[in-house]
Amino acid sequence: MSVLDIFKRSKVEERDFYKGEYFGFSTPTASNLTSAERNPVVASCVSRVSSTVSTLPLHVHVHTPSGVKEAWSHWMQRLFDSPNPEETPSVFFSSVARQLLVYGNCYIRLLRNSGEIIAMKIIDGKDVIVGRNANGMKTFSVDGTKLTETEVLHIVLPTNGYNGTVGIPVTQTFSDIIMLNNVIRHFIRVMFEGGYSDKYYIELDKDKFDPMDAKKFQQMYEKFIEFMQKFVAGQTDSSVNAPIIAPPATKISTISMPRNAEQQAREMLLDSNKEIYSLFHIPAEIMVDDAKGVYSTLNARTTDYINSAVRPIVDAIVQAFNRFLLGTPYFVDVDYDELTETDREKKVNNIVLLLNSGLLSINEARKALHYDAIEGGDSYILPLNKGYITDPSKDESEGDK
C-alpha cells in the first residue's frame, strides 16, 4: 500500500474514513462544532476576523434638523462602551464575532432593570435551542430555562444560509473540507514527523470481531496493548528480517514511502488550507506571508479583506441592534476608514483638502484625525479667491443683468 492510496479508497470506505474511523476525528455537526474550531486553520481564521471586528467601535447617531450627530449620552452608547461589568468592548465584540463565525448565530442575554437594558451577556451558541411559540415568536431554551425575544438579542450571520429560525454555520456546511484538512495534517504528523521509514497500518478485522460487542472489544483492546508493549520492547516473534505478526482480531498492511510522498502530502495541506481561507473570505496573503500576490497594493488587499470577511459580520451586528433595540431617529453605525486607510499622510492631506474646500468644518476635520473639538471650530473655511459669479438667491437671468 502506497502513502497516497489511503486517499483513494472506495466510496463506502471513504465515507467511513471522513467519519474518523481511521484517524480518530469526530464529525463536526450542529451540536458539536467545537471540533471544527479546534482545527488550527479554522481557529486562525476565526481569531483573525474576530480580532479585527473588536477594533471597530460602534457609535449611536441621531437624525436632527441640523443633520446627523453622535448621541454620546444614549443608553445604547453606554452599553457599547461597557457591555457588562466583566468584559471590555473589545472582548465582548470579539466574542460576538467568534460566535457568528463558528455557529452562524450569536445570542446576547439582555439584562434589564425596570424595563431598561443595563447589561449584555453572551450565551454560548452550543447551549441554546431555538424554537417558536404559538404566536410564531422565537423562544430560546438555555439549560432548561425558556427565554423570549425581549430577553435575548438573536444575531444571525446569513452569508452561509438561514433556515427561517437560525443561521447555518460555515463549519457545518463545509465540515467535510475541514475534516479533510484534519486528516491530511494528522497523516503528515504520523507518517513523516516520526522518521522517514515504512509504516504499518493496523485495522480491525471485521470478519473476526464485532465492534458492537463491548466485552469482546475490551478484551481485544487489552490484548492489543499487551502486544504493542511487547513489540516495542522487542519481545515478540517479529524481528528486523521477519514479517510483523498482527495483533489478535486485526489486519496489518505495510505502507511504502515513495520519495516524493511527503512533498505531495504537504502540497495537499497547503491547498486545503487555502480552501478553508476562502470559506471565511480571507485572502491567503493575509494568512500566509509567502502566498502568491494577487493585489497590487497593501491598501487593495486590506480593503478586500474588510469588505469580504469583516464587513458581513459587522453589518449583521449593526442591523440587529438597529432593528430590534433602536428606533427612529437613532441608529448605529461604524466607520471602516480607519482599517482601510494604510497611509496616514495621505489621509491627512485628503482631510486638509476637504477642509480648505469648505466641505468640512474645523471640528469635523479634527474628529476625523481623532483630535478633540475646539471652541469656534464648527465654522467652515471659504477661500477668498472663490465666490459666486451671480447671487444664488436671485434668478439667474437677473444676475446676468
JSON list of C-alpha atoms in Angstrom, two decimals, residues 162-344:
[
{"chain": "A", "resi": 162, "resn": "TYR", "atom": "CA", "xyz": [-30.72, 30.86, 7.03]},
{"chain": "A", "resi": 163, "resn": "ASN", "atom": "CA", "xyz": [-33.44, 28.27, 7.63]},
{"chain": "A", "resi": 164, "resn": "GLY", "atom": "CA", "xyz": [-36.02, 30.77, 8.87]},
{"chain": "A", "resi": 165, "resn": "THR", "atom": "CA", "xyz": [-35.11, 30.34, 12.51]},
{"chain": "A", "resi": 166, "resn": "VAL", "atom": "CA", "xyz": [-31.31, 30.13, 12.83]},
{"chain": "A", "resi": 167, "resn": "GLY", "atom": "CA", "xyz": [-28.29, 30.80, 10.66]},
{"chain": "A", "resi": 168, "resn": "ILE", "atom": "CA", "xyz": [-26.36, 27.90, 9.10]},
{"chain": "A", "resi": 169, "resn": "PRO", "atom": "CA", "xyz": [-22.66, 27.98, 10.12]},
{"chain": "A", "resi": 170, "resn": "VAL", "atom": "CA", "xyz": [-19.92, 27.56, 7.55]},
{"chain": "A", "resi": 171, "resn": "THR", "atom": "CA", "xyz": [-18.30, 24.98, 9.85]},
{"chain": "A", "resi": 172, "resn": "GLN", "atom": "CA", "xyz": [-21.36, 22.76, 9.40]},
{"chain": "A", "resi": 173, "resn": "THR", "atom": "CA", "xyz": [-21.96, 23.20, 5.67]},
{"chain": "A", "resi": 174, "resn": "PHE", "atom": "CA", "xyz": [-18.32, 22.60, 4.78]},
{"chain": "A", "resi": 175, "resn": "SER", "atom": "CA", "xyz": [-17.42, 20.20, 7.58]},
{"chain": "A", "resi": 176, "resn": "ASP", "atom": "CA", "xyz": [-16.02, 17.71, 5.06]},
{"chain": "A", "resi": 177, "resn": "ILE", "atom": "CA", "xyz": [-13.43, 20.26, 3.89]},
{"chain": "A", "resi": 178, "resn": "ILE", "atom": "CA", "xyz": [-12.38, 20.95, 7.47]},
{"chain": "A", "resi": 179, "resn": "MET", "atom": "CA", "xyz": [-12.21, 17.24, 8.33]},
{"chain": "A", "resi": 180, "resn": "LEU", "atom": "CA", "xyz": [-10.10, 16.51, 5.27]},
{"chain": "A", "resi": 181, "resn": "ASN", "atom": "CA", "xyz": [-7.65, 19.19, 6.45]},
{"chain": "A", "resi": 182, "resn": "ASN", "atom": "CA", "xyz": [-7.56, 17.46, 9.85]},
{"chain": "A", "resi": 183, "resn": "VAL", "atom": "CA", "xyz": [-6.87, 14.11, 8.21]},
{"chain": "A", "resi": 184, "resn": "ILE", "atom": "CA", "xyz": [-4.06, 15.39, 5.98]},
{"chain": "A", "resi": 185, "resn": "ARG", "atom": "CA", "xyz": [-2.48, 17.21, 8.93]},
{"chain": "A", "resi": 186, "resn": "HIS", "atom": "CA", "xyz": [-2.64, 14.09, 11.10]},
{"chain": "A", "resi": 187, "resn": "PHE", "atom": "CA", "xyz": [-1.36, 11.94, 8.23]},
{"chain": "A", "resi": 188, "resn": "ILE", "atom": "CA", "xyz": [1.74, 14.13, 7.83]},
{"chain": "A", "resi": 189, "resn": "ARG", "atom": "CA", "xyz": [2.39, 14.09, 11.56]},
{"chain": "A", "resi": 190, "resn": "VAL", "atom": "CA", "xyz": [2.12, 10.29, 11.78]},
{"chain": "A", "resi": 191, "resn": "MET", "atom": "CA", "xyz": [3.87, 9.36, 8.55]},
{"chain": "A", "resi": 192, "resn": "PHE", "atom": "CA", "xyz": [6.75, 11.84, 8.36]},
{"chain": "A", "resi": 193, "resn": "GLU", "atom": "CA", "xyz": [7.45, 13.61, 11.62]},
{"chain": "A", "resi": 194, "resn": "GLY", "atom": "CA", "xyz": [8.31, 10.36, 13.40]},
{"chain": "A", "resi": 195, "resn": "GLY", "atom": "CA", "xyz": [11.07, 9.44, 10.96]},
{"chain": "A", "resi": 196, "resn": "TYR", "atom": "CA", "xyz": [11.17, 8.67, 7.25]},
{"chain": "A", "resi": 197, "resn": "SER", "atom": "CA", "xyz": [10.63, 4.90, 7.02]},
{"chain": "A", "resi": 198, "resn": "ASP", "atom": "CA", "xyz": [7.98, 2.31, 6.13]},
{"chain": "A", "resi": 199, "resn": "LYS", "atom": "CA", "xyz": [4.92, 2.39, 8.38]},
{"chain": "A", "resi": 200, "resn": "TYR", "atom": "CA", "xyz": [2.49, -0.32, 9.41]},
{"chain": "A", "resi": 201, "resn": "TYR", "atom": "CA", "xyz": [-1.24, 0.14, 9.07]},
{"chain": "A", "resi": 202, "resn": "ILE", "atom": "CA", "xyz": [-3.36, -1.79, 11.58]},
{"chain": "A", "resi": 203, "resn": "GLU", "atom": "CA", "xyz": [-7.16, -2.03, 11.37]},
{"chain": "A", "resi": 204, "resn": "LEU", "atom": "CA", "xyz": [-9.87, -4.19, 12.90]},
{"chain": "A", "resi": 205, "resn": "ASP", "atom": "CA", "xyz": [-10.68, -7.42, 11.12]},
{"chain": "A", "resi": 206, "resn": "LYS", "atom": "CA", "xyz": [-14.48, -7.21, 10.93]},
{"chain": "A", "resi": 207, "resn": "ASP", "atom": "CA", "xyz": [-14.68, -10.89, 9.95]},
{"chain": "A", "resi": 208, "resn": "LYS", "atom": "CA", "xyz": [-13.24, -11.88, 13.33]},
{"chain": "A", "resi": 209, "resn": "PHE", "atom": "CA", "xyz": [-14.52, -9.13, 15.55]},
{"chain": "A", "resi": 210, "resn": "ASP", "atom": "CA", "xyz": [-17.85, -7.41, 16.17]},
{"chain": "A", "resi": 211, "resn": "PRO", "atom": "CA", "xyz": [-17.11, -3.78, 17.22]},
{"chain": "A", "resi": 212, "resn": "MET", "atom": "CA", "xyz": [-20.56, -3.56, 18.84]},
{"chain": "A", "resi": 213, "resn": "ASP", "atom": "CA", "xyz": [-19.68, -6.23, 21.40]},
{"chain": "A", "resi": 214, "resn": "ALA", "atom": "CA", "xyz": [-18.34, -4.10, 24.26]},
{"chain": "A", "resi": 215, "resn": "LYS", "atom": "CA", "xyz": [-16.96, -7.02, 26.28]},
{"chain": "A", "resi": 216, "resn": "LYS", "atom": "CA", "xyz": [-15.06, -8.52, 23.38]},
{"chain": "A", "resi": 217, "resn": "PHE", "atom": "CA", "xyz": [-13.87, -5.07, 22.39]},
{"chain": "A", "resi": 218, "resn": "GLN", "atom": "CA", "xyz": [-12.39, -4.54, 25.86]},
{"chain": "A", "resi": 219, "resn": "GLN", "atom": "CA", "xyz": [-10.67, -7.94, 25.71]},
{"chain": "A", "resi": 220, "resn": "MET", "atom": "CA", "xyz": [-9.28, -7.22, 22.26]},
{"chain": "A", "resi": 221, "resn": "TYR", "atom": "CA", "xyz": [-8.08, -3.80, 23.36]},
{"chain": "A", "resi": 222, "resn": "GLU", "atom": "CA", "xyz": [-6.19, -5.29, 26.34]},
{"chain": "A", "resi": 223, "resn": "LYS", "atom": "CA", "xyz": [-4.56, -7.91, 24.10]},
{"chain": "A", "resi": 224, "resn": "PHE", "atom": "CA", "xyz": [-3.64, -5.25, 21.57]},
{"chain": "A", "resi": 225, "resn": "ILE", "atom": "CA", "xyz": [-1.98, -3.06, 24.22]},
{"chain": "A", "resi": 226, "resn": "GLU", "atom": "CA", "xyz": [-0.08, -6.07, 25.57]},
{"chain": "A", "resi": 227, "resn": "PHE", "atom": "CA", "xyz": [1.06, -6.96, 22.05]},
{"chain": "A", "resi": 228, "resn": "MET", "atom": "CA", "xyz": [2.28, -3.42, 21.31]},
{"chain": "A", "resi": 229, "resn": "GLN", "atom": "CA", "xyz": [4.19, -3.22, 24.58]},
{"chain": "A", "resi": 230, "resn": "LYS", "atom": "CA", "xyz": [5.99, -6.43, 23.76]},
{"chain": "A", "resi": 231, "resn": "PHE", "atom": "CA", "xyz": [6.57, -5.37, 20.17]},
{"chain": "A", "resi": 232, "resn": "VAL", "atom": "CA", "xyz": [8.17, -2.07, 21.22]},
{"chain": "A", "resi": 233, "resn": "ALA", "atom": "CA", "xyz": [10.33, -3.94, 23.76]},
{"chain": "A", "resi": 234, "resn": "GLY", "atom": "CA", "xyz": [11.41, -6.45, 21.10]},
{"chain": "A", "resi": 235, "resn": "GLN", "atom": "CA", "xyz": [9.78, -9.39, 22.89]},
{"chain": "A", "resi": 236, "resn": "THR", "atom": "CA", "xyz": [7.54, -10.64, 20.07]},
{"chain": "A", "resi": 237, "resn": "ASP", "atom": "CA", "xyz": [8.36, -13.20, 17.42]},
{"chain": "A", "resi": 238, "resn": "SER", "atom": "CA", "xyz": [8.86, -10.38, 14.94]},
{"chain": "A", "resi": 239, "resn": "SER", "atom": "CA", "xyz": [12.36, -9.24, 14.13]},
{"chain": "A", "resi": 240, "resn": "VAL", "atom": "CA", "xyz": [14.03, -6.87, 11.72]},
{"chain": "A", "resi": 241, "resn": "ASN", "atom": "CA", "xyz": [14.15, -9.51, 8.99]},
{"chain": "A", "resi": 242, "resn": "ALA", "atom": "CA", "xyz": [10.80, -11.18, 9.76]},
{"chain": "A", "resi": 243, "resn": "PRO", "atom": "CA", "xyz": [7.26, -10.03, 8.96]},
{"chain": "A", "resi": 244, "resn": "ILE", "atom": "CA", "xyz": [5.25, -8.41, 11.74]},
{"chain": "A", "resi": 245, "resn": "ILE", "atom": "CA", "xyz": [2.60, -10.65, 13.25]},
{"chain": "A", "resi": 246, "resn": "ALA", "atom": "CA", "xyz": [-0.73, -8.82, 13.50]},
{"chain": "A", "resi": 247, "resn": "PRO", "atom": "CA", "xyz": [-2.34, -8.46, 16.95]},
{"chain": "A", "resi": 248, "resn": "PRO", "atom": "CA", "xyz": [-5.49, -10.52, 17.61]},
{"chain": "A", "resi": 249, "resn": "ALA", "atom": "CA", "xyz": [-8.61, -9.62, 15.58]},
{"chain": "A", "resi": 250, "resn": "THR", "atom": "CA", "xyz": [-6.71, -7.15, 13.39]},
{"chain": "A", "resi": 251, "resn": "LYS", "atom": "CA", "xyz": [-5.22, -6.95, 9.92]},
{"chain": "A", "resi": 252, "resn": "ILE", "atom": "CA", "xyz": [-1.89, -5.30, 9.19]},
{"chain": "A", "resi": 253, "resn": "SER", "atom": "CA", "xyz": [-0.52, -3.76, 5.98]},
{"chain": "A", "resi": 254, "resn": "THR", "atom": "CA", "xyz": [2.76, -2.12, 5.09]},
{"chain": "A", "resi": 255, "resn": "ILE", "atom": "CA", "xyz": [2.65, 1.44, 3.75]},
{"chain": "A", "resi": 256, "resn": "SER", "atom": "CA", "xyz": [5.58, 2.11, 1.45]},
{"chain": "A", "resi": 257, "resn": "MET", "atom": "CA", "xyz": [7.15, 5.56, 1.37]},
{"chain": "A", "resi": 258, "resn": "PRO", "atom": "CA", "xyz": [7.73, 6.99, -2.14]},
{"chain": "A", "resi": 259, "resn": "ARG", "atom": "CA", "xyz": [10.42, 9.65, -2.36]},
{"chain": "A", "resi": 260, "resn": "ASN", "atom": "CA", "xyz": [8.00, 12.47, -3.15]},
{"chain": "A", "resi": 261, "resn": "ALA", "atom": "CA", "xyz": [5.26, 11.35, -0.75]},
{"chain": "A", "resi": 262, "resn": "GLU", "atom": "CA", "xyz": [5.94, 14.00, 1.89]},
{"chain": "A", "resi": 263, "resn": "GLN", "atom": "CA", "xyz": [6.11, 16.79, -0.69]},
{"chain": "A", "resi": 264, "resn": "GLN", "atom": "CA", "xyz": [2.79, 15.69, -2.21]},
{"chain": "A", "resi": 265, "resn": "ALA", "atom": "CA", "xyz": [1.12, 15.49, 1.20]},
{"chain": "A", "resi": 266, "resn": "ARG", "atom": "CA", "xyz": [2.35, 18.95, 2.22]},
{"chain": "A", "resi": 267, "resn": "GLU", "atom": "CA", "xyz": [1.19, 20.44, -1.08]},
{"chain": "A", "resi": 268, "resn": "MET", "atom": "CA", "xyz": [-2.22, 18.89, -0.43]},
{"chain": "A", "resi": 269, "resn": "LEU", "atom": "CA", "xyz": [-2.21, 20.50, 3.02]},
{"chain": "A", "resi": 270, "resn": "LEU", "atom": "CA", "xyz": [-1.39, 23.95, 1.59]},
{"chain": "A", "resi": 271, "resn": "ASP", "atom": "CA", "xyz": [-4.22, 23.65, -0.94]},
{"chain": "A", "resi": 272, "resn": "SER", "atom": "CA", "xyz": [-6.56, 22.51, 1.82]},
{"chain": "A", "resi": 273, "resn": "ASN", "atom": "CA", "xyz": [-5.54, 25.48, 3.99]},
{"chain": "A", "resi": 274, "resn": "LYS", "atom": "CA", "xyz": [-6.30, 27.91, 1.16]},
{"chain": "A", "resi": 275, "resn": "GLU", "atom": "CA", "xyz": [-9.69, 26.28, 0.69]},
{"chain": "A", "resi": 276, "resn": "ILE", "atom": "CA", "xyz": [-10.53, 27.00, 4.34]},
{"chain": "A", "resi": 277, "resn": "TYR", "atom": "CA", "xyz": [-9.29, 30.60, 3.99]},
{"chain": "A", "resi": 278, "resn": "SER", "atom": "CA", "xyz": [-11.75, 31.02, 1.12]},
{"chain": "A", "resi": 279, "resn": "LEU", "atom": "CA", "xyz": [-14.61, 29.68, 3.28]},
{"chain": "A", "resi": 280, "resn": "PHE", "atom": "CA", "xyz": [-14.06, 32.67, 5.58]},
{"chain": "A", "resi": 281, "resn": "HIS", "atom": "CA", "xyz": [-13.41, 35.03, 2.61]},
{"chain": "A", "resi": 282, "resn": "ILE", "atom": "CA", "xyz": [-9.88, 35.82, 3.82]},
{"chain": "A", "resi": 283, "resn": "PRO", "atom": "CA", "xyz": [-7.16, 36.47, 1.21]},
{"chain": "A", "resi": 284, "resn": "ALA", "atom": "CA", "xyz": [-4.38, 33.88, 1.54]},
{"chain": "A", "resi": 285, "resn": "GLU", "atom": "CA", "xyz": [-1.81, 36.69, 1.56]},
{"chain": "A", "resi": 286, "resn": "ILE", "atom": "CA", "xyz": [-3.13, 37.88, 4.91]},
{"chain": "A", "resi": 287, "resn": "MET", "atom": "CA", "xyz": [-2.77, 34.44, 6.50]},
{"chain": "A", "resi": 288, "resn": "VAL", "atom": "CA", "xyz": [0.46, 33.27, 4.82]},
{"chain": "A", "resi": 289, "resn": "ASP", "atom": "CA", "xyz": [3.42, 35.56, 4.19]},
{"chain": "A", "resi": 290, "resn": "ASP", "atom": "CA", "xyz": [4.78, 33.65, 1.19]},
{"chain": "A", "resi": 291, "resn": "ALA", "atom": "CA", "xyz": [1.41, 33.32, -0.62]},
{"chain": "A", "resi": 292, "resn": "LYS", "atom": "CA", "xyz": [1.44, 34.42, -4.26]},
{"chain": "A", "resi": 293, "resn": "GLY", "atom": "CA", "xyz": [0.37, 38.04, -4.50]},
{"chain": "A", "resi": 294, "resn": "VAL", "atom": "CA", "xyz": [-2.76, 38.98, -6.43]},
{"chain": "A", "resi": 295, "resn": "TYR", "atom": "CA", "xyz": [-3.04, 42.55, -5.09]},
{"chain": "A", "resi": 296, "resn": "SER", "atom": "CA", "xyz": [-1.13, 45.48, -6.49]},
{"chain": "A", "resi": 297, "resn": "THR", "atom": "CA", "xyz": [-1.03, 47.40, -3.18]},
{"chain": "A", "resi": 298, "resn": "LEU", "atom": "CA", "xyz": [-1.35, 46.75, 0.54]},
{"chain": "A", "resi": 299, "resn": "ASN", "atom": "CA", "xyz": [-4.39, 49.04, 0.64]},
{"chain": "A", "resi": 300, "resn": "ALA", "atom": "CA", "xyz": [-6.14, 46.95, -2.04]},
{"chain": "A", "resi": 301, "resn": "ARG", "atom": "CA", "xyz": [-5.54, 43.76, -0.07]},
{"chain": "A", "resi": 302, "resn": "THR", "atom": "CA", "xyz": [-6.78, 45.30, 3.19]},
{"chain": "A", "resi": 303, "resn": "THR", "atom": "CA", "xyz": [-9.87, 46.73, 1.51]},
{"chain": "A", "resi": 304, "resn": "ASP", "atom": "CA", "xyz": [-10.77, 43.36, 0.02]},
{"chain": "A", "resi": 305, "resn": "TYR", "atom": "CA", "xyz": [-10.31, 41.68, 3.40]},
{"chain": "A", "resi": 306, "resn": "ILE", "atom": "CA", "xyz": [-12.51, 44.24, 5.18]},
{"chain": "A", "resi": 307, "resn": "ASN", "atom": "CA", "xyz": [-15.27, 44.12, 2.56]},
{"chain": "A", "resi": 308, "resn": "SER", "atom": "CA", "xyz": [-15.31, 40.33, 2.15]},
{"chain": "A", "resi": 309, "resn": "ALA", "atom": "CA", "xyz": [-14.52, 38.93, 5.61]},
{"chain": "A", "resi": 310, "resn": "VAL", "atom": "CA", "xyz": [-15.16, 41.66, 8.21]},
{"chain": "A", "resi": 311, "resn": "ARG", "atom": "CA", "xyz": [-17.99, 43.79, 6.86]},
{"chain": "A", "resi": 312, "resn": "PRO", "atom": "CA", "xyz": [-20.64, 40.99, 6.72]},
{"chain": "A", "resi": 313, "resn": "ILE", "atom": "CA", "xyz": [-20.02, 40.30, 10.43]},
{"chain": "A", "resi": 314, "resn": "VAL", "atom": "CA", "xyz": [-20.24, 43.97, 11.45]},
{"chain": "A", "resi": 315, "resn": "ASP", "atom": "CA", "xyz": [-23.27, 44.61, 9.23]},
{"chain": "A", "resi": 316, "resn": "ALA", "atom": "CA", "xyz": [-25.12, 41.69, 10.86]},
{"chain": "A", "resi": 317, "resn": "ILE", "atom": "CA", "xyz": [-24.37, 43.14, 14.32]},
{"chain": "A", "resi": 318, "resn": "VAL", "atom": "CA", "xyz": [-25.36, 46.70, 13.36]},
{"chain": "A", "resi": 319, "resn": "GLN", "atom": "CA", "xyz": [-28.58, 45.65, 11.63]},
{"chain": "A", "resi": 320, "resn": "ALA", "atom": "CA", "xyz": [-29.66, 43.55, 14.64]},
{"chain": "A", "resi": 321, "resn": "PHE", "atom": "CA", "xyz": [-29.17, 46.44, 17.06]},
{"chain": "A", "resi": 322, "resn": "ASN", "atom": "CA", "xyz": [-30.93, 48.90, 14.73]},
{"chain": "A", "resi": 323, "resn": "ARG", "atom": "CA", "xyz": [-33.92, 46.65, 14.06]},
{"chain": "A", "resi": 324, "resn": "PHE", "atom": "CA", "xyz": [-34.60, 45.14, 17.47]},
{"chain": "A", "resi": 325, "resn": "LEU", "atom": "CA", "xyz": [-33.29, 47.63, 20.04]},
{"chain": "A", "resi": 326, "resn": "LEU", "atom": "CA", "xyz": [-33.23, 51.10, 18.49]},
{"chain": "A", "resi": 327, "resn": "GLY", "atom": "CA", "xyz": [-35.93, 53.17, 16.84]},
{"chain": "A", "resi": 328, "resn": "THR", "atom": "CA", "xyz": [-36.12, 56.33, 14.77]},
{"chain": "A", "resi": 329, "resn": "PRO", "atom": "CA", "xyz": [-34.38, 58.77, 14.89]},
{"chain": "A", "resi": 330, "resn": "TYR", "atom": "CA", "xyz": [-31.48, 56.78, 16.43]},
{"chain": "A", "resi": 331, "resn": "PHE", "atom": "CA", "xyz": [-29.26, 54.32, 14.58]},
{"chain": "A", "resi": 332, "resn": "VAL", "atom": "CA", "xyz": [-25.93, 52.51, 14.98]},
{"chain": "A", "resi": 333, "resn": "ASP", "atom": "CA", "xyz": [-23.11, 52.99, 12.51]},
{"chain": "A", "resi": 334, "resn": "VAL", "atom": "CA", "xyz": [-19.43, 52.14, 12.22]},
{"chain": "A", "resi": 335, "resn": "ASP", "atom": "CA", "xyz": [-16.53, 53.82, 10.40]},
{"chain": "A", "resi": 336, "resn": "TYR", "atom": "CA", "xyz": [-14.36, 51.49, 8.31]},
{"chain": "A", "resi": 337, "resn": "ASP", "atom": "CA", "xyz": [-11.96, 54.19, 7.14]},
{"chain": "A", "resi": 338, "resn": "GLU", "atom": "CA", "xyz": [-9.54, 53.58, 9.98]},
{"chain": "A", "resi": 339, "resn": "LEU", "atom": "CA", "xyz": [-8.98, 49.98, 8.82]},
{"chain": "A", "resi": 340, "resn": "THR", "atom": "CA", "xyz": [-8.79, 50.58, 5.09]},
{"chain": "A", "resi": 341, "resn": "GLU", "atom": "CA", "xyz": [-6.55, 53.65, 5.34]},
{"chain": "A", "resi": 342, "resn": "THR", "atom": "CA", "xyz": [-2.94, 52.42, 5.42]},
{"chain": "A", "resi": 343, "resn": "ASP", "atom": "CA", "xyz": [-1.17, 55.72, 4.64]},
{"chain": "A", "resi": 344, "resn": "ARG", "atom": "CA", "xyz": [-1.78, 58.33, 7.37]}
]
